[in-house]
JSON list of C-alpha atoms in Angstrom, two decimals:
[
{"chain": "A", "resi": 1, "resn": "GLN", "atom": "CA", "xyz": [27.56, 71.02, -66.50]},
{"chain": "A", "resi": 2, "resn": "VAL", "atom": "CA", "xyz": [28.88, 74.27, -67.65]},
{"chain": "A", "resi": 3, "resn": "GLN", "atom": "CA", "xyz": [32.19, 74.36, -69.02]},
{"chain": "A", "resi": 4, "resn": "LEU", "atom": "CA", "xyz": [33.89, 77.77, -69.73]},
{"chain": "A", "resi": 5, "resn": "VAL", "atom": "CA", "xyz": [37.37, 77.51, -70.84]},
{"chain": "A", "resi": 6, "resn": "GLU", "atom": "CA", "xyz": [39.11, 81.02, -71.62]},
{"chain": "A", "resi": 7, "resn": "SER", "atom": "CA", "xyz": [42.12, 81.50, -74.34]},
{"chain": "A", "resi": 8, "resn": "GLY", "atom": "CA", "xyz": [44.12, 84.50, -75.98]},
{"chain": "A", "resi": 9, "resn": "GLY", "atom": "CA", "xyz": [45.31, 86.52, -73.18]},
{"chain": "A", "resi": 10, "resn": "GLY", "atom": "CA", "xyz": [49.24, 87.53, -73.14]},
{"chain": "A", "resi": 11, "resn": "SER", "atom": "CA", "xyz": [51.37, 90.74, -73.01]},
{"chain": "A", "resi": 12, "resn": "VAL", "atom": "CA", "xyz": [50.78, 93.73, -75.35]},
{"chain": "A", "resi": 13, "resn": "GLN", "atom": "CA", "xyz": [52.23, 97.43, -75.52]},
{"chain": "A", "resi": 14, "resn": "ALA", "atom": "CA", "xyz": [49.57, 99.84, -74.57]},
{"chain": "A", "resi": 15, "resn": "GLY", "atom": "CA", "xyz": [47.92, 100.81, -77.73]},
{"chain": "A", "resi": 16, "resn": "GLY", "atom": "CA", "xyz": [47.68, 96.91, -79.30]},
{"chain": "A", "resi": 17, "resn": "SER", "atom": "CA", "xyz": [44.96, 94.62, -79.32]},
{"chain": "A", "resi": 18, "resn": "LEU", "atom": "CA", "xyz": [44.45, 91.18, -78.27]},
{"chain": "A", "resi": 19, "resn": "ARG", "atom": "CA", "xyz": [41.03, 89.05, -78.76]},
{"chain": "A", "resi": 20, "resn": "LEU", "atom": "CA", "xyz": [40.25, 86.69, -75.89]},
{"chain": "A", "resi": 21, "resn": "SER", "atom": "CA", "xyz": [38.11, 83.36, -76.65]},
{"chain": "A", "resi": 22, "resn": "CYS", "atom": "CA", "xyz": [35.86, 81.32, -74.08]},
{"chain": "A", "resi": 23, "resn": "ALA", "atom": "CA", "xyz": [35.14, 77.71, -75.29]},
{"chain": "A", "resi": 24, "resn": "VAL", "atom": "CA", "xyz": [31.51, 77.08, -73.61]},
{"chain": "A", "resi": 25, "resn": "SER", "atom": "CA", "xyz": [29.81, 73.72, -73.42]},
{"chain": "A", "resi": 26, "resn": "GLY", "atom": "CA", "xyz": [27.06, 72.31, -71.59]},
{"chain": "A", "resi": 27, "resn": "TYR", "atom": "CA", "xyz": [25.31, 76.02, -71.72]},
{"chain": "A", "resi": 28, "resn": "THR", "atom": "CA", "xyz": [22.27, 76.64, -73.98]},
{"chain": "A", "resi": 29, "resn": "TYR", "atom": "CA", "xyz": [20.27, 79.27, -71.78]},
{"chain": "A", "resi": 30, "resn": "GLU", "atom": "CA", "xyz": [18.24, 81.62, -74.46]},
{"chain": "A", "resi": 31, "resn": "ALA", "atom": "CA", "xyz": [17.03, 83.57, -71.22]},
{"chain": "A", "resi": 32, "resn": "GLY", "atom": "CA", "xyz": [20.51, 83.76, -70.05]},
{"chain": "A", "resi": 33, "resn": "CYS", "atom": "CA", "xyz": [23.73, 86.32, -70.36]},
{"chain": "A", "resi": 34, "resn": "MET", "atom": "CA", "xyz": [27.27, 85.59, -71.14]},
{"chain": "A", "resi": 35, "resn": "GLY", "atom": "CA", "xyz": [30.10, 87.75, -69.88]},
{"chain": "A", "resi": 36, "resn": "TRP", "atom": "CA", "xyz": [33.48, 88.96, -68.97]},
{"chain": "A", "resi": 37, "resn": "PHE", "atom": "CA", "xyz": [35.25, 90.32, -66.06]},
{"chain": "A", "resi": 38, "resn": "ARG", "atom": "CA", "xyz": [38.39, 91.26, -64.98]},
{"chain": "A", "resi": 39, "resn": "GLN", "atom": "CA", "xyz": [40.44, 91.47, -61.74]},
{"chain": "A", "resi": 40, "resn": "PRO", "atom": "CA", "xyz": [43.75, 93.43, -61.43]},
{"chain": "A", "resi": 41, "resn": "PRO", "atom": "CA", "xyz": [46.18, 92.38, -59.17]},
{"chain": "A", "resi": 42, "resn": "GLY", "atom": "CA", "xyz": [44.82, 92.99, -55.44]},
{"chain": "A", "resi": 43, "resn": "LEU", "atom": "CA", "xyz": [41.36, 94.32, -56.13]},
{"chain": "A", "resi": 44, "resn": "GLY", "atom": "CA", "xyz": [37.94, 92.78, -57.08]},
{"chain": "A", "resi": 45, "resn": "ARG", "atom": "CA", "xyz": [36.50, 91.16, -60.19]},
{"chain": "A", "resi": 46, "resn": "ASP", "atom": "CA", "xyz": [34.30, 93.84, -61.97]},
{"chain": "A", "resi": 47, "resn": "GLY", "atom": "CA", "xyz": [32.18, 93.43, -65.11]},
{"chain": "A", "resi": 48, "resn": "VAL", "atom": "CA", "xyz": [33.23, 94.40, -68.57]},
{"chain": "A", "resi": 49, "resn": "ALA", "atom": "CA", "xyz": [31.01, 93.67, -71.11]},
{"chain": "A", "resi": 50, "resn": "PHE", "atom": "CA", "xyz": [27.90, 91.56, -71.54]},
{"chain": "A", "resi": 51, "resn": "ILE", "atom": "CA", "xyz": [25.87, 89.85, -74.07]},
{"chain": "A", "resi": 52, "resn": "THR", "atom": "CA", "xyz": [22.28, 87.94, -74.26]},
{"chain": "A", "resi": 53, "resn": "GLY", "atom": "CA", "xyz": [21.50, 85.15, -76.33]},
{"chain": "A", "resi": 54, "resn": "ASP", "atom": "CA", "xyz": [19.87, 87.24, -79.01]},
{"chain": "A", "resi": 55, "resn": "GLY", "atom": "CA", "xyz": [23.13, 89.64, -79.07]},
{"chain": "A", "resi": 56, "resn": "ILE", "atom": "CA", "xyz": [22.35, 92.71, -76.78]},
{"chain": "A", "resi": 57, "resn": "THR", "atom": "CA", "xyz": [25.47, 94.05, -75.77]},
{"chain": "A", "resi": 58, "resn": "TYR", "atom": "CA", "xyz": [26.62, 95.51, -72.25]},
{"chain": "A", "resi": 59, "resn": "TYR", "atom": "CA", "xyz": [29.66, 97.58, -71.93]},
{"chain": "A", "resi": 60, "resn": "ALA", "atom": "CA", "xyz": [31.51, 99.14, -68.41]},
{"chain": "A", "resi": 61, "resn": "ALA", "atom": "CA", "xyz": [31.99, 102.69, -69.52]},
{"chain": "A", "resi": 62, "resn": "SER", "atom": "CA", "xyz": [35.71, 102.04, -69.09]},
{"chain": "A", "resi": 63, "resn": "VAL", "atom": "CA", "xyz": [35.89, 99.94, -71.77]},
{"chain": "A", "resi": 64, "resn": "LYS", "atom": "CA", "xyz": [33.17, 101.24, -74.07]},
{"chain": "A", "resi": 65, "resn": "GLY", "atom": "CA", "xyz": [34.25, 102.21, -77.70]},
{"chain": "A", "resi": 66, "resn": "ARG", "atom": "CA", "xyz": [37.31, 100.05, -77.40]},
{"chain": "A", "resi": 67, "resn": "PHE", "atom": "CA", "xyz": [36.35, 96.91, -76.45]},
{"chain": "A", "resi": 68, "resn": "THR", "atom": "CA", "xyz": [33.79, 94.22, -78.42]},
{"chain": "A", "resi": 69, "resn": "ILE", "atom": "CA", "xyz": [31.80, 91.60, -76.82]},
{"chain": "A", "resi": 70, "resn": "SER", "atom": "CA", "xyz": [30.62, 88.91, -79.63]},
{"chain": "A", "resi": 71, "resn": "GLN", "atom": "CA", "xyz": [29.90, 85.23, -79.37]},
{"chain": "A", "resi": 72, "resn": "ASP", "atom": "CA", "xyz": [29.84, 82.69, -82.46]},
{"chain": "A", "resi": 73, "resn": "ASN", "atom": "CA", "xyz": [26.79, 80.17, -81.27]},
{"chain": "A", "resi": 74, "resn": "ALA", "atom": "CA", "xyz": [27.70, 77.98, -84.23]},
{"chain": "A", "resi": 75, "resn": "ASN", "atom": "CA", "xyz": [30.79, 76.75, -82.58]},
{"chain": "A", "resi": 76, "resn": "ASN", "atom": "CA", "xyz": [30.05, 77.60, -79.23]},
{"chain": "A", "resi": 77, "resn": "THR", "atom": "CA", "xyz": [32.53, 80.44, -78.54]},
{"chain": "A", "resi": 78, "resn": "LEU", "atom": "CA", "xyz": [32.17, 83.81, -76.80]},
{"chain": "A", "resi": 79, "resn": "TYR", "atom": "CA", "xyz": [34.43, 86.50, -78.01]},
{"chain": "A", "resi": 80, "resn": "LEU", "atom": "CA", "xyz": [36.47, 89.83, -76.52]},
{"chain": "A", "resi": 81, "resn": "GLN", "atom": "CA", "xyz": [37.82, 91.80, -78.90]},
{"chain": "A", "resi": 82, "resn": "MET", "atom": "CA", "xyz": [40.22, 94.57, -76.96]},
{"chain": "A", "resi": 83, "resn": "ASN", "atom": "CA", "xyz": [41.56, 97.32, -79.19]},
{"chain": "A", "resi": 84, "resn": "SER", "atom": "CA", "xyz": [42.97, 100.74, -77.89]},
{"chain": "A", "resi": 85, "resn": "LEU", "atom": "CA", "xyz": [44.50, 98.56, -74.97]},
{"chain": "A", "resi": 86, "resn": "LYS", "atom": "CA", "xyz": [45.83, 100.69, -71.93]},
{"chain": "A", "resi": 87, "resn": "PRO", "atom": "CA", "xyz": [47.98, 99.71, -68.80]},
{"chain": "A", "resi": 88, "resn": "GLU", "atom": "CA", "xyz": [45.12, 100.27, -66.88]},
{"chain": "A", "resi": 89, "resn": "ASP", "atom": "CA", "xyz": [43.11, 96.93, -68.63]},
{"chain": "A", "resi": 90, "resn": "THR", "atom": "CA", "xyz": [45.78, 94.76, -67.06]},
{"chain": "A", "resi": 91, "resn": "ALA", "atom": "CA", "xyz": [44.00, 91.95, -65.46]},
{"chain": "A", "resi": 92, "resn": "MET", "atom": "CA", "xyz": [43.22, 88.28, -65.20]},
{"chain": "A", "resi": 93, "resn": "TYR", "atom": "CA", "xyz": [40.16, 88.49, -67.28]},
{"chain": "A", "resi": 94, "resn": "TYR", "atom": "CA", "xyz": [36.92, 85.86, -67.41]},
{"chain": "A", "resi": 95, "resn": "CYS", "atom": "CA", "xyz": [34.47, 84.38, -68.87]},
{"chain": "A", "resi": 96, "resn": "ALA", "atom": "CA", "xyz": [31.17, 83.72, -67.03]},
{"chain": "A", "resi": 97, "resn": "ALA", "atom": "CA", "xyz": [27.82, 82.62, -67.45]},
{"chain": "A", "resi": 98, "resn": "ARG", "atom": "CA", "xyz": [24.15, 82.83, -65.93]},
{"chain": "A", "resi": 99, "resn": "SER", "atom": "CA", "xyz": [21.36, 80.77, -66.88]},
{"chain": "A", "resi": 100, "resn": "ALA", "atom": "CA", "xyz": [18.20, 83.27, -66.22]},
{"chain": "A", "resi": 101, "resn": "GLY", "atom": "CA", "xyz": [17.48, 86.90, -66.22]},
{"chain": "A", "resi": 102, "resn": "PHE", "atom": "CA", "xyz": [19.33, 87.94, -69.11]},
{"chain": "A", "resi": 103, "resn": "CYS", "atom": "CA", "xyz": [21.64, 90.51, -68.80]},
{"chain": "A", "resi": 104, "resn": "ASN", "atom": "CA", "xyz": [19.58, 92.32, -66.49]},
{"chain": "A", "resi": 105, "resn": "TYR", "atom": "CA", "xyz": [20.98, 93.80, -63.21]},
{"chain": "A", "resi": 106, "resn": "PRO", "atom": "CA", "xyz": [23.07, 92.76, -61.21]},
{"chain": "A", "resi": 107, "resn": "ARG", "atom": "CA", "xyz": [25.94, 92.50, -63.72]},
{"chain": "A", "resi": 108, "resn": "ASP", "atom": "CA", "xyz": [28.24, 91.66, -61.19]},
{"chain": "A", "resi": 109, "resn": "VAL", "atom": "CA", "xyz": [30.06, 88.30, -59.61]},
{"chain": "A", "resi": 110, "resn": "ARG", "atom": "CA", "xyz": [26.93, 87.62, -57.65]},
{"chain": "A", "resi": 111, "resn": "GLY", "atom": "CA", "xyz": [24.43, 87.41, -60.69]},
{"chain": "A", "resi": 112, "resn": "PHE", "atom": "CA", "xyz": [26.59, 84.72, -62.24]},
{"chain": "A", "resi": 113, "resn": "GLY", "atom": "CA", "xyz": [27.29, 80.98, -61.56]},
{"chain": "A", "resi": 114, "resn": "HIS", "atom": "CA", "xyz": [29.42, 79.87, -63.85]},
{"chain": "A", "resi": 115, "resn": "TRP", "atom": "CA", "xyz": [33.22, 81.03, -64.31]},
{"chain": "A", "resi": 116, "resn": "GLY", "atom": "CA", "xyz": [36.43, 80.10, -66.50]},
{"chain": "A", "resi": 117, "resn": "GLN", "atom": "CA", "xyz": [40.01, 79.68, -65.12]},
{"chain": "A", "resi": 118, "resn": "GLY", "atom": "CA", "xyz": [40.99, 83.20, -66.69]},
{"chain": "A", "resi": 119, "resn": "THR", "atom": "CA", "xyz": [43.56, 84.55, -68.88]},
{"chain": "A", "resi": 120, "resn": "GLN", "atom": "CA", "xyz": [45.86, 86.79, -68.08]},
{"chain": "A", "resi": 121, "resn": "VAL", "atom": "CA", "xyz": [46.25, 90.22, -70.11]},
{"chain": "A", "resi": 122, "resn": "THR", "atom": "CA", "xyz": [49.22, 92.49, -69.55]},
{"chain": "A", "resi": 123, "resn": "VAL", "atom": "CA", "xyz": [49.23, 95.94, -71.37]},
{"chain": "A", "resi": 124, "resn": "SER", "atom": "CA", "xyz": [52.58, 98.10, -71.02]},
{"chain": "A", "resi": 125, "resn": "SER", "atom": "CA", "xyz": [53.46, 101.45, -71.25]}
]
């Protein structure tokens, strides 16, 4: 059974940084994909960054150059380093995983079957 537990959210001023972590258990799919999604208040859940088992990464245009996704396979942890944060980055952030399809499309909520409970990120201006 796949379990994903996020941590590292919080409140930060614009321009600041946060690092989110996702503790992963029960997931060993080399042909799968792991990613971070976010959901602002009252809006839908959108993909932010994705990574395959061999480290190929994909980013949403809105975060490219500011966010970095990485994984520590030895410690079963997925990370999202967020720099130069903006108020529009405020959202609940979710860790997600799927067992097949690498990080090919669809890279949206329909394509992922395993989810964490989320961690809140608030960026003030």
